[in-house]
Coordinates of C-alpha atoms in Angstrom, one line a residue:
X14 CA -0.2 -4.9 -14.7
X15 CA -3.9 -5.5 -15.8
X16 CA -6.1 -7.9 -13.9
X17 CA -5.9 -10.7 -17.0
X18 CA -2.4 -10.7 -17.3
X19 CA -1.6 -10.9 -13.7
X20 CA -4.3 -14.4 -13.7
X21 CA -2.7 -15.5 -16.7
X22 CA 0.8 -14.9 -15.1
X23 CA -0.4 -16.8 -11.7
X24 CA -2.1 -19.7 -13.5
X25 CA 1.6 -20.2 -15.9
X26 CA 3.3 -20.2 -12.4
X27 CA 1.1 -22.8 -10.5
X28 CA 3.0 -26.0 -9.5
X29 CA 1.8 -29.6 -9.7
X30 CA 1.4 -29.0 -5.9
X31 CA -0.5 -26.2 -6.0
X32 CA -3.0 -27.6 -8.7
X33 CA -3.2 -30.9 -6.0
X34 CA -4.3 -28.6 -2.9
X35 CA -6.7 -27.1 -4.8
X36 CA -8.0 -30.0 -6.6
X37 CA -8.8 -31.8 -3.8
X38 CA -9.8 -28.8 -1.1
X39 CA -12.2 -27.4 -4.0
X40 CA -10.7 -23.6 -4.6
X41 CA -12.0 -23.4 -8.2
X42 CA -15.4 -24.4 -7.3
X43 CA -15.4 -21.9 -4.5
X44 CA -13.8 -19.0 -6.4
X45 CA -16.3 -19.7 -9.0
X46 CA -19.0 -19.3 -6.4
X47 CA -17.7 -16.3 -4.8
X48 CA -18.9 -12.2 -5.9
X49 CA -17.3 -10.2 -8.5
X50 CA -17.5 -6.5 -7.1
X51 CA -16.4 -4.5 -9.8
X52 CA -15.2 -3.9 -12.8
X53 CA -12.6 -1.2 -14.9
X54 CA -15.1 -1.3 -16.8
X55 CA -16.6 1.1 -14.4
X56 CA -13.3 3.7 -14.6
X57 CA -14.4 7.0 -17.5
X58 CA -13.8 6.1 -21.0
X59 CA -10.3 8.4 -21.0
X60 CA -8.9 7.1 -17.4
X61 CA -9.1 3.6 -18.5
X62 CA -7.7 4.0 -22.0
X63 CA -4.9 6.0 -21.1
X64 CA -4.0 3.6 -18.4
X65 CA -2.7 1.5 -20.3
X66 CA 0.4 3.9 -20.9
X67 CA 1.3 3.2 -17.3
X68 CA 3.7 5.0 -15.3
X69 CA 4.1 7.2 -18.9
X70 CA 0.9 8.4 -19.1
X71 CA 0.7 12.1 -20.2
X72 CA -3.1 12.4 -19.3
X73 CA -2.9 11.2 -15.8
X74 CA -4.8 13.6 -13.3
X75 CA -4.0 14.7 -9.9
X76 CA -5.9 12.6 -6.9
X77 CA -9.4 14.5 -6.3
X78 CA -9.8 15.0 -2.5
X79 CA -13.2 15.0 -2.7
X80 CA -14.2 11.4 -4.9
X81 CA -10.5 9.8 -5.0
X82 CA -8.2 8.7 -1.9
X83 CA -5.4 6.3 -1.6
X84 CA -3.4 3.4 0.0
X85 CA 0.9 4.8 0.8
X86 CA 2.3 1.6 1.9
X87 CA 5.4 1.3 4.0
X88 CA 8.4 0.6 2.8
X89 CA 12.0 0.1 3.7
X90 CA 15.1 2.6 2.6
X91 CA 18.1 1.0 2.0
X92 CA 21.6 2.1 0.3
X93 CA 22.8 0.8 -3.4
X94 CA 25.6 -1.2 -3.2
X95 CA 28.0 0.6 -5.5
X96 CA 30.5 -1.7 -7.3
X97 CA 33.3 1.0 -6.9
X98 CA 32.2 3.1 -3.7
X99 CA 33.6 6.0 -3.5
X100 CA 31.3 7.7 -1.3
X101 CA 28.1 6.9 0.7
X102 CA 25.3 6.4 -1.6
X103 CA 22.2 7.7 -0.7
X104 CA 19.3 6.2 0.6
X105 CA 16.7 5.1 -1.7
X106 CA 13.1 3.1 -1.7
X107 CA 10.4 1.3 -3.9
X108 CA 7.1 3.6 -3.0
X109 CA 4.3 1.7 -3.7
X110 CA 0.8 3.6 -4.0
X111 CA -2.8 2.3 -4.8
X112 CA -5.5 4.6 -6.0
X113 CA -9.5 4.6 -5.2
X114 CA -12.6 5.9 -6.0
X115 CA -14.7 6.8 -3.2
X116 CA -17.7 5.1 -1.7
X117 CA -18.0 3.9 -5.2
X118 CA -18.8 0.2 -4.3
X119 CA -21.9 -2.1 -5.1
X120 CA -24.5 -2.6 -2.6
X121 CA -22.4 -4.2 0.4
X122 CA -25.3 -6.0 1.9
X123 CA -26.0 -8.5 -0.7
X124 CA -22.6 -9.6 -0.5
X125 CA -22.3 -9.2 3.3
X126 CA -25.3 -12.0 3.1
X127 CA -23.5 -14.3 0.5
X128 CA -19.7 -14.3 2.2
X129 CA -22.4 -14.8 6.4
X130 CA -23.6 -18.1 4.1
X131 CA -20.9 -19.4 2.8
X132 CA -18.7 -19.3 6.3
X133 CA -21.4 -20.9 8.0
X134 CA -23.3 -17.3 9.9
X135 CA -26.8 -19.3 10.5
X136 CA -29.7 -17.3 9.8
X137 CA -31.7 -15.7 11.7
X138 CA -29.3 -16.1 14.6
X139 CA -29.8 -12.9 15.5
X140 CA -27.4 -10.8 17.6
X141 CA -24.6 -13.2 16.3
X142 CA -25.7 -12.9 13.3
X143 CA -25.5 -9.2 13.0
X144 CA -22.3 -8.9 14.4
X145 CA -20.8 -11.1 12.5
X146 CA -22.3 -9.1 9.4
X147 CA -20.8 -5.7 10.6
X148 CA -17.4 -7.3 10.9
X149 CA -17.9 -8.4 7.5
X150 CA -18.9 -5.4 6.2
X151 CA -15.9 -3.9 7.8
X152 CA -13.4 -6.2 6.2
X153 CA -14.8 -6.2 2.7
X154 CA -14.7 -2.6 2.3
X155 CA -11.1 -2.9 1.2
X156 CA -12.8 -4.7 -1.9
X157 CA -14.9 -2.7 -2.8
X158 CA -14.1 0.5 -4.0
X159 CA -13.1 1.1 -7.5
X160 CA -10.1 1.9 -8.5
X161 CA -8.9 5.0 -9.9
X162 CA -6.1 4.3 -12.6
X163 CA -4.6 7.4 -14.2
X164 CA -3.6 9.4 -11.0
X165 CA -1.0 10.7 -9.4
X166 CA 0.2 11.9 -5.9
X167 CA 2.0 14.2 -4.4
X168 CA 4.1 13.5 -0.8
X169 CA 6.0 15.0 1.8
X170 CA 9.5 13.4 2.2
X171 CA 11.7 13.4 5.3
X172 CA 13.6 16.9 3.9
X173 CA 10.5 18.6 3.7
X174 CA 10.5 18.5 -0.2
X175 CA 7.5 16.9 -2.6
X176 CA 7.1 14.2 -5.1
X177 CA 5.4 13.6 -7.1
X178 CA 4.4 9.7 -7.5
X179 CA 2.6 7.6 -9.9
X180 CA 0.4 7.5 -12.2
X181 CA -0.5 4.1 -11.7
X182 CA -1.9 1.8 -14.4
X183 CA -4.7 -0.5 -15.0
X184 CA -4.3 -1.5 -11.9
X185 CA -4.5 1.4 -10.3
X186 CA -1.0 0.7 -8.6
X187 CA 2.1 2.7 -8.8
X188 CA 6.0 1.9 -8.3
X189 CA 8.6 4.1 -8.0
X190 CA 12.1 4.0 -6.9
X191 CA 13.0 7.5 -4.5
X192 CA 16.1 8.8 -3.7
X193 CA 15.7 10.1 0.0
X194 CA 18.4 13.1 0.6
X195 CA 18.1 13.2 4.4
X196 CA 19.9 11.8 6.8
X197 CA 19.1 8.9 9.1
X198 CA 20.6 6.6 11.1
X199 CA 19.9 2.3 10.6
X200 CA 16.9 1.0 12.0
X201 CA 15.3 4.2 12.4
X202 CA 12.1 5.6 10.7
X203 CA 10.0 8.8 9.1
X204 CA 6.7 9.0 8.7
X205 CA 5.5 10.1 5.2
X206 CA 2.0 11.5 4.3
X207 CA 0.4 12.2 1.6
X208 CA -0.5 15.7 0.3
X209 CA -3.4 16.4 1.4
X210 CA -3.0 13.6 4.6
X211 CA -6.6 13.3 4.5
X212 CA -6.6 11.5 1.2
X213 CA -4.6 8.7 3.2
X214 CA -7.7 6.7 5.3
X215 CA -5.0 4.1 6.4
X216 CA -2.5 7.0 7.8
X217 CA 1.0 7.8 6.4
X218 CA 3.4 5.7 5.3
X219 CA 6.4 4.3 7.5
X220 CA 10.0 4.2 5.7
X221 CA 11.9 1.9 7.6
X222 CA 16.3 2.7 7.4
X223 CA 18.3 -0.3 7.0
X224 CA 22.2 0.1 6.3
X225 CA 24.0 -2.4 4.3
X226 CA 24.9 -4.9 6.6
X227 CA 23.3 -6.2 9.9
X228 CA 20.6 -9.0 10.1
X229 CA 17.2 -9.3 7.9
X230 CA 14.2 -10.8 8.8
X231 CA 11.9 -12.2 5.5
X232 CA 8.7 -13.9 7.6
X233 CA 5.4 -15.3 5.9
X234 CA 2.2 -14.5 7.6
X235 CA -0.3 -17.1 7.0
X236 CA -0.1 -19.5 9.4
X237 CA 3.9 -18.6 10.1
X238 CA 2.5 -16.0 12.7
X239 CA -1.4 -15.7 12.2
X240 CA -3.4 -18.4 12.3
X241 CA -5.1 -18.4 8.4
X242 CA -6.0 -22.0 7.7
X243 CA -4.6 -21.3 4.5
X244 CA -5.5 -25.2 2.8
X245 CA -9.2 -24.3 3.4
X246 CA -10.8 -21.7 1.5
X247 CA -13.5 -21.7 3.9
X248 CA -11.0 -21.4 6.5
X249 CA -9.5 -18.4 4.8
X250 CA -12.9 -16.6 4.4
X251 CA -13.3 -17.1 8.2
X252 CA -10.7 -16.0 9.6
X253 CA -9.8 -13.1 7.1
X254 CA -13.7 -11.8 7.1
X255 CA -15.0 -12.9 10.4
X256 CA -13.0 -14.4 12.9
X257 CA -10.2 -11.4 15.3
X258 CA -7.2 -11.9 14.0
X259 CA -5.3 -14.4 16.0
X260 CA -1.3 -14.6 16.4
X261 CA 0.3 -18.0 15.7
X262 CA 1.1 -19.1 20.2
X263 CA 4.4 -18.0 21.2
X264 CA 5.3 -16.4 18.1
X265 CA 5.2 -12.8 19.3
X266 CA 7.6 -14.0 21.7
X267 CA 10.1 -15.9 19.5
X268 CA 10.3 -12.1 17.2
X269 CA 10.3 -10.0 20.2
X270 CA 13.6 -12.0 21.3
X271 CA 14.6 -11.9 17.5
X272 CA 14.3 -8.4 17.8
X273 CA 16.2 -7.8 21.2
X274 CA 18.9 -10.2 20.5
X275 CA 20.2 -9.3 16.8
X276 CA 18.2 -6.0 15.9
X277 CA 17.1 -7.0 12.0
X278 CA 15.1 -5.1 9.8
X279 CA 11.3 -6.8 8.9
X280 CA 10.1 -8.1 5.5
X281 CA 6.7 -9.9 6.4
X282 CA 6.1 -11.7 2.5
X283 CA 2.7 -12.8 1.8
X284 CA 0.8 -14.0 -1.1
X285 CA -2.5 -11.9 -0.1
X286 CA -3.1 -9.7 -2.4
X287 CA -2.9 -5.3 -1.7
X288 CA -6.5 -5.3 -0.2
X289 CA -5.3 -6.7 3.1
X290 CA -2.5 -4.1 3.7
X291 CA -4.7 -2.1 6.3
X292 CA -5.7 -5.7 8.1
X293 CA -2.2 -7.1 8.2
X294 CA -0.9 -3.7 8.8
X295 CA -3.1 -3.2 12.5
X296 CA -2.3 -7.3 13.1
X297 CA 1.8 -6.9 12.8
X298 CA 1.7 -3.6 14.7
X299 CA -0.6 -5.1 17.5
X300 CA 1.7 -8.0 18.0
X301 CA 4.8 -8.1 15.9
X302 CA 8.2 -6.1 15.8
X303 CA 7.2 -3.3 13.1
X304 CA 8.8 -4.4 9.4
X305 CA 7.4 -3.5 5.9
X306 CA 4.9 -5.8 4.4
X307 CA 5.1 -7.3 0.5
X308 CA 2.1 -8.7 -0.8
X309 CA 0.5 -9.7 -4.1
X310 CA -1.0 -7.5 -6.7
X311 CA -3.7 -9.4 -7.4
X312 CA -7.3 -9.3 -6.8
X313 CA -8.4 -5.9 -6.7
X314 CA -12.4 -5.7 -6.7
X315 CA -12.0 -9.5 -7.2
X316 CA -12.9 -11.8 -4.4
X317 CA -12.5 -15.4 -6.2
X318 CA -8.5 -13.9 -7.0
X319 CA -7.9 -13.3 -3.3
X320 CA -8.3 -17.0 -2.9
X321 CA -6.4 -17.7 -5.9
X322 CA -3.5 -15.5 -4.7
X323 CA -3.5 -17.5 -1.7
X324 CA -2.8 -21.1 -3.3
X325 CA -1.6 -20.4 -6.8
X326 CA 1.8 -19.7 -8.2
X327 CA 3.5 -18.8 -4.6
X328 CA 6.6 -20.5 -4.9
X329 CA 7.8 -18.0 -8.0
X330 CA 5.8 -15.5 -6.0
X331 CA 7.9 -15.0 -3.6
X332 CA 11.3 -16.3 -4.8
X333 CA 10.9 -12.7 -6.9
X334 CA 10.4 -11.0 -4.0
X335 CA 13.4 -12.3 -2.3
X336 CA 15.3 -11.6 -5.3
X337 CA 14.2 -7.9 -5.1
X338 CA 15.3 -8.3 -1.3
X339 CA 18.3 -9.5 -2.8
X340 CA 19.2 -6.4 -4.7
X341 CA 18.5 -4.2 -1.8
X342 CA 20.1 -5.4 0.7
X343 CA 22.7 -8.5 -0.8
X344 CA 25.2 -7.8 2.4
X345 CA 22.5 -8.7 5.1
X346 CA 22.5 -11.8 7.2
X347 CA 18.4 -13.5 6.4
X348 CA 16.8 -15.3 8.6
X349 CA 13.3 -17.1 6.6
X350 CA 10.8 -18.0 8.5
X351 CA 7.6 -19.7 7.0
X352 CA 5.0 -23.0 7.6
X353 CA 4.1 -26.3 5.7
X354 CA 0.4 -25.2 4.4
X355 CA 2.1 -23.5 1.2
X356 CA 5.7 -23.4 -0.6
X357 CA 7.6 -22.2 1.8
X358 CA 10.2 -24.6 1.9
X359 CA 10.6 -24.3 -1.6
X360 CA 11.1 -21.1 -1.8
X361 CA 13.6 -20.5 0.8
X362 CA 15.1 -23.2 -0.8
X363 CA 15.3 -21.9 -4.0
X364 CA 17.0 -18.4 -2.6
X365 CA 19.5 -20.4 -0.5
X366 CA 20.5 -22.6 -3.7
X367 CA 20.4 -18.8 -6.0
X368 CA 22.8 -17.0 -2.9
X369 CA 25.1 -19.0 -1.1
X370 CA 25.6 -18.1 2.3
X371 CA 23.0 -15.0 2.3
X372 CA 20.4 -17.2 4.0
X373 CA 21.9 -18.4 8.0
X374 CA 18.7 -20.1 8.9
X375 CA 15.9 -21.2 8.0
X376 CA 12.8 -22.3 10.5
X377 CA 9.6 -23.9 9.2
X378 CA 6.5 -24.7 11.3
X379 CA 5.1 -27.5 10.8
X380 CA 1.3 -26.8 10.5
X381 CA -0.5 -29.8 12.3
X382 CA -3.2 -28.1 13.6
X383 CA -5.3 -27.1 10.7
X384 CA -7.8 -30.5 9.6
X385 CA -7.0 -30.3 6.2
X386 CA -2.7 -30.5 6.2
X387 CA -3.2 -34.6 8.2
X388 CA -4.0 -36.0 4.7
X389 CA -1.4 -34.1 2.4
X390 CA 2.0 -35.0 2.3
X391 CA 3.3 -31.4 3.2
X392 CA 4.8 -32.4 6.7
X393 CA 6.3 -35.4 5.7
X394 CA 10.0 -35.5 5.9
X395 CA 10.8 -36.3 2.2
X396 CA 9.1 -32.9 1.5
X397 CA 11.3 -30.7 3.3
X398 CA 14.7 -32.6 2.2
X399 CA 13.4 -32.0 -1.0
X400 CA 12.8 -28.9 -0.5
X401 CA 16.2 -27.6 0.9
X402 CA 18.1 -30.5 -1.5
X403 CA 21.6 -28.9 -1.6
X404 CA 21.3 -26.6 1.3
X405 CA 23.7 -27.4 4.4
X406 CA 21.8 -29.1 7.0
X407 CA 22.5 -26.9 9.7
X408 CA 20.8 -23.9 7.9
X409 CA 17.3 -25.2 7.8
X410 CA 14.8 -26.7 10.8
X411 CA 11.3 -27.9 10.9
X412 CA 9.8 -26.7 14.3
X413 CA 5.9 -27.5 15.8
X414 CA 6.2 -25.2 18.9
X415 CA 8.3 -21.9 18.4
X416 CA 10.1 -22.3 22.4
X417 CA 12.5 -25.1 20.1
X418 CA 13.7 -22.3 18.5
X419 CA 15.3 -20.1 21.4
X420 CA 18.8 -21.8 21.4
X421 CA 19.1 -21.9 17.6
X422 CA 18.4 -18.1 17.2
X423 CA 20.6 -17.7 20.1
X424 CA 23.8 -19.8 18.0
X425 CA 23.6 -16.9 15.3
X426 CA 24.8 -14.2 17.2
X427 CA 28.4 -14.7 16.0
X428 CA 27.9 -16.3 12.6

């Protein structure tokens, strides 16, 4: 999907909500405000046209090694549930891959200087100043580079065989369902590279194997387990450009018991857009139980749509994903987990009124440490029995500090 349509898409899904938080916390005046880095405009004349066949595209080139790399991301294998199994079916997975131009950016430095203003770097601080600027620098990179629409991939799977993925379309983003012929046992994983590996910056890919049945995990990030200050775009810019990524307090311990305890598989479902996968990625794996991560195709090359992605539409954002989740794996036992600062509730809500009974539990934290959520209405009580109207009472809980949670993760062991 094109940049246009998926802004149109995100605008037709906003709630009355969403339009509220970012009425009164300014996002359009400081999307408005913030550097465009690119454009498709920049792709050859016969990459971009043809893009637009997608996935079909007959003129779609190999990745060049030496000007073009890409993004794998992980995913999770799981097995079709056949309505008159006969047989095991094989395992099978979405492969998602993102295409890039190399070193292909604008000059960084202007807009290292513009994101250090607008977060508050003072100037001529010196030291601090250029530090902070580096880790900038460092962070933005993902936004920079333009993409390469009209490739395709080649990669190694598990059996040793290749295939061939993509192209991807104007957005430079492929999706393909694989079938995966090896064998492998539930909750294990492969590693999958690309061919050559050292078109892959971020690494290979991780295919996670989940069976059928057993437990599922679907988490948010922001502010669920890292602190983003998601109703500030300020906030957001901070900690996403500047600020070490910090884990929501005793969160890493509440999944690490999760993980002990009832052995799920990980979906960590965000509305940041593709360009964070390689921050999120090193943030899970430094301090979470290892899961595959969904976000947003968004914002590419776009930094006012990374805000946007954030606060707009992500209610029906993620109630699709959970839907895909759905199809995959409709036999598992979910567990949602998610804050206040966005649509969580709602969406978890949603799912438990589309499935009954395929969501056991539900825990929300209450967000009351970010300055902005002590004049909304998105902790008060009304809110969340709105939000799970219909839903048994026992399935869903509002939490401030994660150690409340212990005894009610402990009761599903035999549901």
């Amino acid at each position: 999907m094109n940049r246009a349509f998926n802004k149109a898409r995100q605008l037709t899904q906003e709630t009355h909500g969403d339009r509220r938080t970012r009425k009164e916390e300014g996002f359009q005046t400081a999307e408005r405000g913030l550097p465009r880095l690119g454009s498709i405009l920049s792709v050859p004349l016969a990459d971009s046209v043809s893009s637009y066949l997608g996935s079909a595209n007959p003129f779609a080139a190999k990745v060049d090694p030496k000007t073009e790399c890409v993004w794998v991301l992980d995913n999770t294998a799981y097995r079709p549930i056949h309505p008159y199994p006969h047989s095991e079916q094989p395992w099978q997975a979405l492969f998602i891959v993102a295409y890039f131009k190399k070193n292909t950016g604008k000059d960084i430095s202007k807009v290292v200087a513009d994101i250090a203003d607008k977060i508050g770097l003072k100037k001529g601080s010196g030291e601090e100043r250029e530090r902070g600027e580096k880790t900038i620098a460092e962070r933005l990179q993902p936004f920079m580079d333009a993409v390469a629409p009209a490739r395709k991939v080649d990669v190694k799977l598990p059996d040793d065989s290749t295939k061939t993925l993509g192209p991807g379309g104007r957005s430079a983003v492929s999706q393909h369902v694989v079938a995966l012929r090896s064998s492998h046992d539930n909750g294990s994983t492969a590693q999958i590279s690309a061919i050559p590996p050292e078109i892959t910056p971020h690494g290979p890919m991780t295919t996670h194997f989940a069976e059928p049945e057993g437990w599922m995990v679907i988490s948010d990030i922001d502010d669920t387990i890292k602190r983003t200050l998601t109703p500030s775009p300020v906030g957001i810019l901070r900690t996403t450009f500047l600020l070490p990524p910090a884990p929501i307090p005793s969160m890493p311990q509440l999944y690490s018991h999760l993980l002990s305890f009832l052995n799920p598989t990980w979906f960590y479902l965000s509305a940041s857009p593709y360009n964070l996968h390689p921050f999120l990625r090193s943030f899970i794996r430094d301090n979470y139980p290892s899961g595959t991560i969904l976000l947003r195709e968004a914002s590419w090359m776009d930094l006012g749509g990374f805000l946007a992605s954030l606060t707009q539409g992500t209610e029906a954002y993620k109630r699709e994903r959970m839907e895909m989740l759905h199809r995959m794996l409709p036999r598992r036992k979910v567990i949602c987990i998610g804050d206040s600062t966005q649509s969580d509730p709602e969406a978890y809500g949603d799912i438990c009124r589309m499935y009954p009974g395929w969501v056991k539990a539900i825990f929300i934290r209450k967000v009351t440490d970010v300055a902005e959520m002590n004049v909304t209405e998105k902790n008060v009580p009304e809110r969340f029995e709105k939000a799970f109207k219909d839903v048994p009472k026992e399935t869903w809980r509002v939490f401030e500090d994660p150690n409340e949670l212990y005894s009610a993760v402990d009761a599903l062991y035999d549901k």
